[in-house]
Amino acid sequence: MMIENLENECNQALEDIRENIGTAEAVNIEQKLWKSIQKTHKSNSSNPIVMNYLIGYYNSMHEIVFLNTQQSKDPFLYYSRYGFVSSTATAANLNHQLLYNIHIRLGDLYRYGDSRENAKHYYKRALHLDPTRGFAYNQLSLCTPLTKAYQCVYYSVRALHSTEEPVKGAETNIKLSISRFDCPLFERFRHHLNVTMVDNAITIAYPSNGQEWFYLVVISIHFNDLNLTFDLLLDQLLNTIDCDDKSIQFDYLLMSLDVAFDWILKDRNNRSTTTTAVSTEASAADSSIDNLKTLNIWLRSNSSMANDDDGDRKNETDCHIGLIHNSILKDFAPLRPIYERMEYYYETEIYRMDKHRKILINRLIQKLQKF
């Protein structure tokens, strides 16, 4: 009887949403419905028929929101780092919110059925729709195995520090996660939170690729402790220069370093930060002065700043142009004051993907002069 009642409630909700597309009422109807679905799930969690029905139902809801509106020919369902693209901004925002929730629901339904890859697919689609909100990051963390330690904690950190609707419960998830990792880096983080490592902790190696270094820098910013991370990142950069400085992984390392510099310089220049915090972060650079000098030599040898004939030199040294990593972290609250002031371009003559490394290298040279 409970399942039959749920089906009736779903059908009625779908009709009500169709009639209220582009309004706050449609969002409220779906949220109320989801609470009923969660109650049903608790008593019928092992029923695949119910799960398959609900997955199909939410796909139908997605089609209604996406297609059955007067603005369906307007690209108002497209979200980018430039904001919502629409001639009807209010309807666009509300429909984006509803679509975001629909993708989260589909992800949750697949996660309930232990289909984590499908769940992650929908969570990532929700994240693409609105990267400012924290819930998609939180759900991605729940779907990430602990063996991918850096990615798992990174998602929780992003959920906690989202600029819109941060997930406060992510802080507990961070504590639980780092208690299960046996690694010197996480030992430092546990010390900050007074967390003890569990007996059956998983041994975690240092980051093995550029993405993991990027995750680690963001995690270290959360704990306001970049010292060890900074030293290890510099070592990794110098080792990679000798063997693989043309790879995308090396670009990730450079982007990670740029983010670390931004945080260190932000703390150094922030008058509201305590003297202790500033000196702690600044020492991350001071303790690695030799590596910084070596890196500076490589950066200058690969820079176009000295080429006065380069017509694009001004653009390549412009610190206000938002690069890939700036866009990724634009909605990360600790760095938002820096990255929200940047200008983000489509791929044009002002900013082309093939110029990304040139701009980044020249930017790093400028920041190194401040150490």
C-alpha positions in Angstrom: 0.0 0.0 0.0 2.9 2.4 0.8 4.4 1.8 -2.7 1.0 2.4 -4.3 0.5 5.6 -2.4 4.0 6.7 -3.4 3.2 6.1 -7.1 0.1 8.2 -6.8 2.0 11.0 -5.1 4.7 10.9 -7.8 2.2 11.2 -10.6 0.5 14.1 -8.9 3.8 15.8 -8.3 4.8 15.4 -11.9 1.7 17.2 -13.1 2.1 19.9 -10.5 5.7 20.5 -11.5 4.7 20.6 -15.2 2.2 23.4 -14.4 4.6 25.4 -12.3 7.8 25.2 -14.4 10.1 28.1 -13.8 8.7 28.9 -10.3 9.8 28.3 -6.7 6.7 26.2 -6.3 8.1 23.5 -8.7 11.2 23.3 -6.6 9.2 23.0 -3.4 7.0 20.3 -4.8 10.0 18.1 -5.7 11.7 18.6 -2.4 8.5 17.5 -0.6 8.2 14.5 -2.8 11.8 13.5 -2.1 11.1 13.4 1.6 8.3 10.9 0.9 10.6 8.8 -1.3 13.2 8.6 1.4 10.7 7.3 3.9 9.7 4.6 1.3 13.3 3.8 0.7 13.9 3.1 4.4 11.2 0.4 4.4 11.8 -1.0 0.9 15.5 -0.4 0.4 16.1 -3.9 -1.2 13.2 -3.6 -3.7 14.8 -3.2 -7.2 11.4 -2.6 -8.7 10.9 0.5 -6.6 14.4 1.8 -7.4 14.0 1.2 -11.1 10.6 3.0 -11.1 12.0 6.0 -9.3 15.0 6.2 -11.6 12.6 6.2 -14.6 10.4 8.7 -12.9 13.1 11.2 -12.3 14.3 10.9 -15.8 10.8 11.7 -16.9 10.8 14.8 -14.6 14.1 15.8 -16.2 12.6 15.7 -19.7 9.6 17.8 -18.5 11.9 20.5 -17.1 14.2 20.4 -20.0 11.7 20.4 -22.8 8.2 21.3 -21.8 8.7 25.0 -21.2 8.1 28.1 -23.3 11.8 28.9 -23.1 12.9 25.5 -24.3 14.6 27.0 -27.4 16.5 29.5 -25.3 19.8 28.1 -23.9 18.7 29.0 -20.4 19.6 25.5 -19.2 23.3 26.1 -19.7 25.4 27.1 -16.7 29.0 28.1 -17.0 31.6 30.0 -15.0 30.1 33.1 -16.6 26.8 32.5 -14.9 23.4 31.6 -16.2 22.8 32.3 -19.8 19.2 33.4 -20.2 16.8 36.2 -21.2 14.6 35.0 -18.3 17.1 35.0 -15.4 14.6 34.1 -12.6 13.1 31.2 -14.5 16.6 30.0 -15.5 17.8 30.0 -11.9 14.8 28.2 -10.6 15.0 25.6 -13.4 18.7 25.1 -12.8 18.0 24.6 -9.1 15.3 22.0 -10.0 17.6 20.3 -12.5 20.4 20.3 -10.0 18.2 18.5 -7.5 16.9 16.0 -10.1 20.5 15.0 -10.9 21.3 14.7 -7.2 18.2 12.4 -6.7 19.2 10.2 -9.6 22.7 9.9 -8.2 21.3 9.0 -4.7 19.0 6.4 -6.2 21.8 4.7 -8.0 24.0 4.9 -4.9 21.2 3.3 -2.9 21.4 0.4 -5.4 25.3 0.2 -5.0 25.8 1.5 -8.5 28.5 4.0 -7.6 29.7 4.8 -11.1 26.3 5.7 -12.3 25.8 7.7 -9.1 29.0 9.7 -9.7 27.9 10.4 -13.3 24.8 12.2 -12.1 26.5 14.0 -9.2 29.1 15.3 -11.7 26.3 16.5 -14.0 24.8 18.3 -11.0 28.1 19.8 -10.3 28.4 21.0 -13.9 25.0 22.6 -13.6 25.9 24.6 -10.5 29.4 24.4 -9.1 28.6 27.0 -6.4 26.6 24.6 -4.3 28.1 22.1 -1.9 25.8 19.1 -2.0 27.1 17.5 -5.2 30.6 17.6 -3.8 29.4 16.0 -0.6 27.7 13.1 -2.5 30.8 12.6 -4.7 32.8 12.1 -1.5 30.4 9.4 -0.3 30.9 7.6 -3.7 34.7 7.8 -3.6 36.5 4.9 -2.1 38.9 5.6 0.8 41.8 4.1 -1.4 41.5 7.4 -3.4 42.2 9.3 -0.2 43.1 12.7 -1.7 40.1 12.9 -4.0 37.7 11.7 -1.2 38.8 14.4 1.3 39.0 17.0 -1.5 35.3 16.5 -2.3 34.4 16.9 1.4 36.5 20.1 1.7 34.8 21.5 -1.4 31.4 20.7 0.1 32.3 22.4 3.4 33.7 25.5 1.7 31.2 26.0 -1.1 30.1 29.6 -1.6 26.4 28.6 -1.8 24.8 26.1 0.5 27.9 24.7 2.2 27.4 21.2 3.7 28.3 21.6 7.4 28.2 17.8 7.9 31.2 17.5 5.6 33.4 18.5 8.5 32.5 15.3 10.3 33.2 13.3 7.1 36.6 14.9 6.9 37.4 13.9 10.5 36.2 10.3 9.9 38.2 10.0 6.6 41.6 11.3 7.9 41.3 9.0 11.0 41.5 6.1 8.6 44.6 7.1 6.6 48.1 6.1 7.7 50.3 8.8 6.1 52.6 11.6 7.5 50.6 14.2 5.7 47.3 13.1 7.3 49.0 12.8 10.6 49.6 16.5 10.5 46.0 17.1 9.7 44.8 14.8 12.5 46.9 16.8 14.9 45.1 20.0 13.9 41.7 18.4 14.8 42.9 16.3 17.7 41.8 13.1 15.8 43.2 9.7 16.5 44.1 7.2 13.8 42.0 4.0 13.9 43.7 0.6 14.3 42.9 -0.7 10.8 44.0 2.5 9.0 44.8 2.3 5.3 48.4 3.1 4.3 48.3 6.0 1.9 51.3 7.0 -0.3 52.2 10.5 -1.3 50.3 11.8 -4.4 51.1 9.8 -7.5 49.8 12.2 -10.2 49.2 15.9 -10.8 45.5 15.8 -9.9 46.2 14.3 -6.5 48.8 17.1 -5.8 46.1 19.6 -6.7 43.7 17.9 -4.3 46.3 17.9 -1.6 47.0 21.6 -1.9 43.2 22.4 -1.5 43.1 20.0 1.5 46.1 21.7 3.1 44.5 25.1 2.6 41.5 23.8 4.6 43.8 22.9 7.5 45.8 26.1 7.0 49.0 24.0 6.9 50.9 24.1 3.6 54.4 23.6 5.0 55.0 19.9 4.3 52.8 19.9 1.2 54.7 22.9 -0.3 58.1 21.2 0.3 56.9 17.9 -1.2 55.3 19.7 -4.2 58.5 21.5 -5.0 60.4 18.3 -4.9 57.9 16.6 -7.2 58.1 19.6 -9.6 61.8 19.5 -9.9 61.8 15.7 -10.4 59.2 16.0 -13.1 61.2 18.8 -14.9 64.0 16.3 -15.4 61.9 13.6 -17.0 58.4 14.7 -18.1 57.9 18.5 -18.3 55.7 18.4 -21.4 52.9 16.3 -19.9 49.5 17.4 -18.6 50.5 16.0 -15.2 53.2 18.7 -15.1 50.6 21.3 -15.9 48.6 20.1 -12.9 51.8 20.5 -10.7 52.3 24.1 -11.9 48.6 24.8 -11.3 48.9 23.3 -7.8 51.9 25.5 -7.1 50.1 28.6 -8.3 47.2 27.9 -5.9 49.6 27.4 -3.1 51.3 30.7 -3.9 47.9 32.5 -3.9 47.1 31.1 -0.4 50.5 32.0 1.0 50.4 35.5 -0.4 46.8 36.0 0.7 47.7 35.1 4.3 50.8 37.3 4.1 48.8 40.3 2.9 45.7 39.8 5.0 45.8 42.2 7.9 43.1 40.2 9.8 45.3 37.1 9.8 47.3 36.6 13.0 51.1 37.0 12.9 51.5 33.3 13.8 49.5 32.1 10.9 51.3 34.4 8.4 54.8 33.3 9.5 53.8 29.7 9.5 52.6 29.8 5.9 55.4 32.0 4.8 58.0 29.6 6.2 56.7 27.1 3.7 58.5 29.1 1.0 61.5 30.1 3.1 62.4 26.5 4.0 62.5 25.6 0.3 64.5 28.6 -1.0 67.0 26.4 -2.9 64.3 24.6 -4.7 62.5 27.8 -5.5 65.7 29.2 -7.1 66.1 26.1 -9.2 62.4 26.3 -10.3 62.8 30.0 -11.1 65.6 29.2 -13.5 63.5 26.7 -15.3 60.5 29.0 -15.4 62.5 31.8 -16.9 64.1 29.6 -19.5 60.6 28.6 -20.6 59.0 32.0 -20.4 58.1 34.4 -23.2 58.3 37.5 -20.9 61.7 38.5 -22.3 60.5 38.4 -25.9 59.5 42.0 -26.7 58.4 40.9 -30.2 55.6 38.8 -28.9 52.4 40.7 -29.6 50.6 38.7 -27.0 53.1 39.3 -24.2 50.7 41.6 -22.3 48.0 39.0 -22.2 50.4 36.3 -21.1 51.5 38.3 -18.1 48.0 39.5 -17.1 47.3 38.2 -13.6 43.6 39.0 -14.0 43.0 36.3 -16.7 41.3 33.4 -15.0 43.0 30.1 -15.9 41.6 26.5 -15.6 42.5 26.0 -11.9 41.2 29.5 -11.0 37.9 28.5 -12.6 37.8 25.2 -10.7 38.3 27.0 -7.4 36.4 30.2 -8.1 33.6 28.9 -5.8 36.0 27.6 -3.1 35.3 30.1 -0.3 38.9 30.5 1.1 40.2 31.7 -2.4 37.0 33.3 -3.7 38.2 36.9 -2.8 41.1 36.4 -5.2 39.5 34.4 -8.0 36.2 36.2 -8.3 38.0 39.3 -9.4 39.5 37.5 -12.4 38.2 37.8 -15.9 37.1 34.4 -17.4 37.0 34.2 -21.2 35.8 31.8 -23.7 38.5 30.4 -26.0 39.3 33.5 -28.1 42.3 35.5 -29.3 42.5 36.8 -25.7 42.7 33.4 -24.1 43.5 30.2 -25.9 44.1 26.8 -24.4 47.5 26.6 -26.1 48.5 29.7 -24.1 47.5 28.3 -20.7 51.0 27.2 -19.8 52.6 30.4 -21.1 50.3 32.5 -19.0 50.8 30.3 -16.0 54.6 30.2 -16.2 54.8 34.0 -16.4 52.4 34.4 -13.5 54.5 32.0 -11.4 57.6 34.1 -12.2 55.9 37.3 -11.0 54.7 35.6 -7.8 58.2 34.2 -7.1 59.5 37.7 -7.0 57.5 38.3 -3.8 59.4 35.6 -1.9 
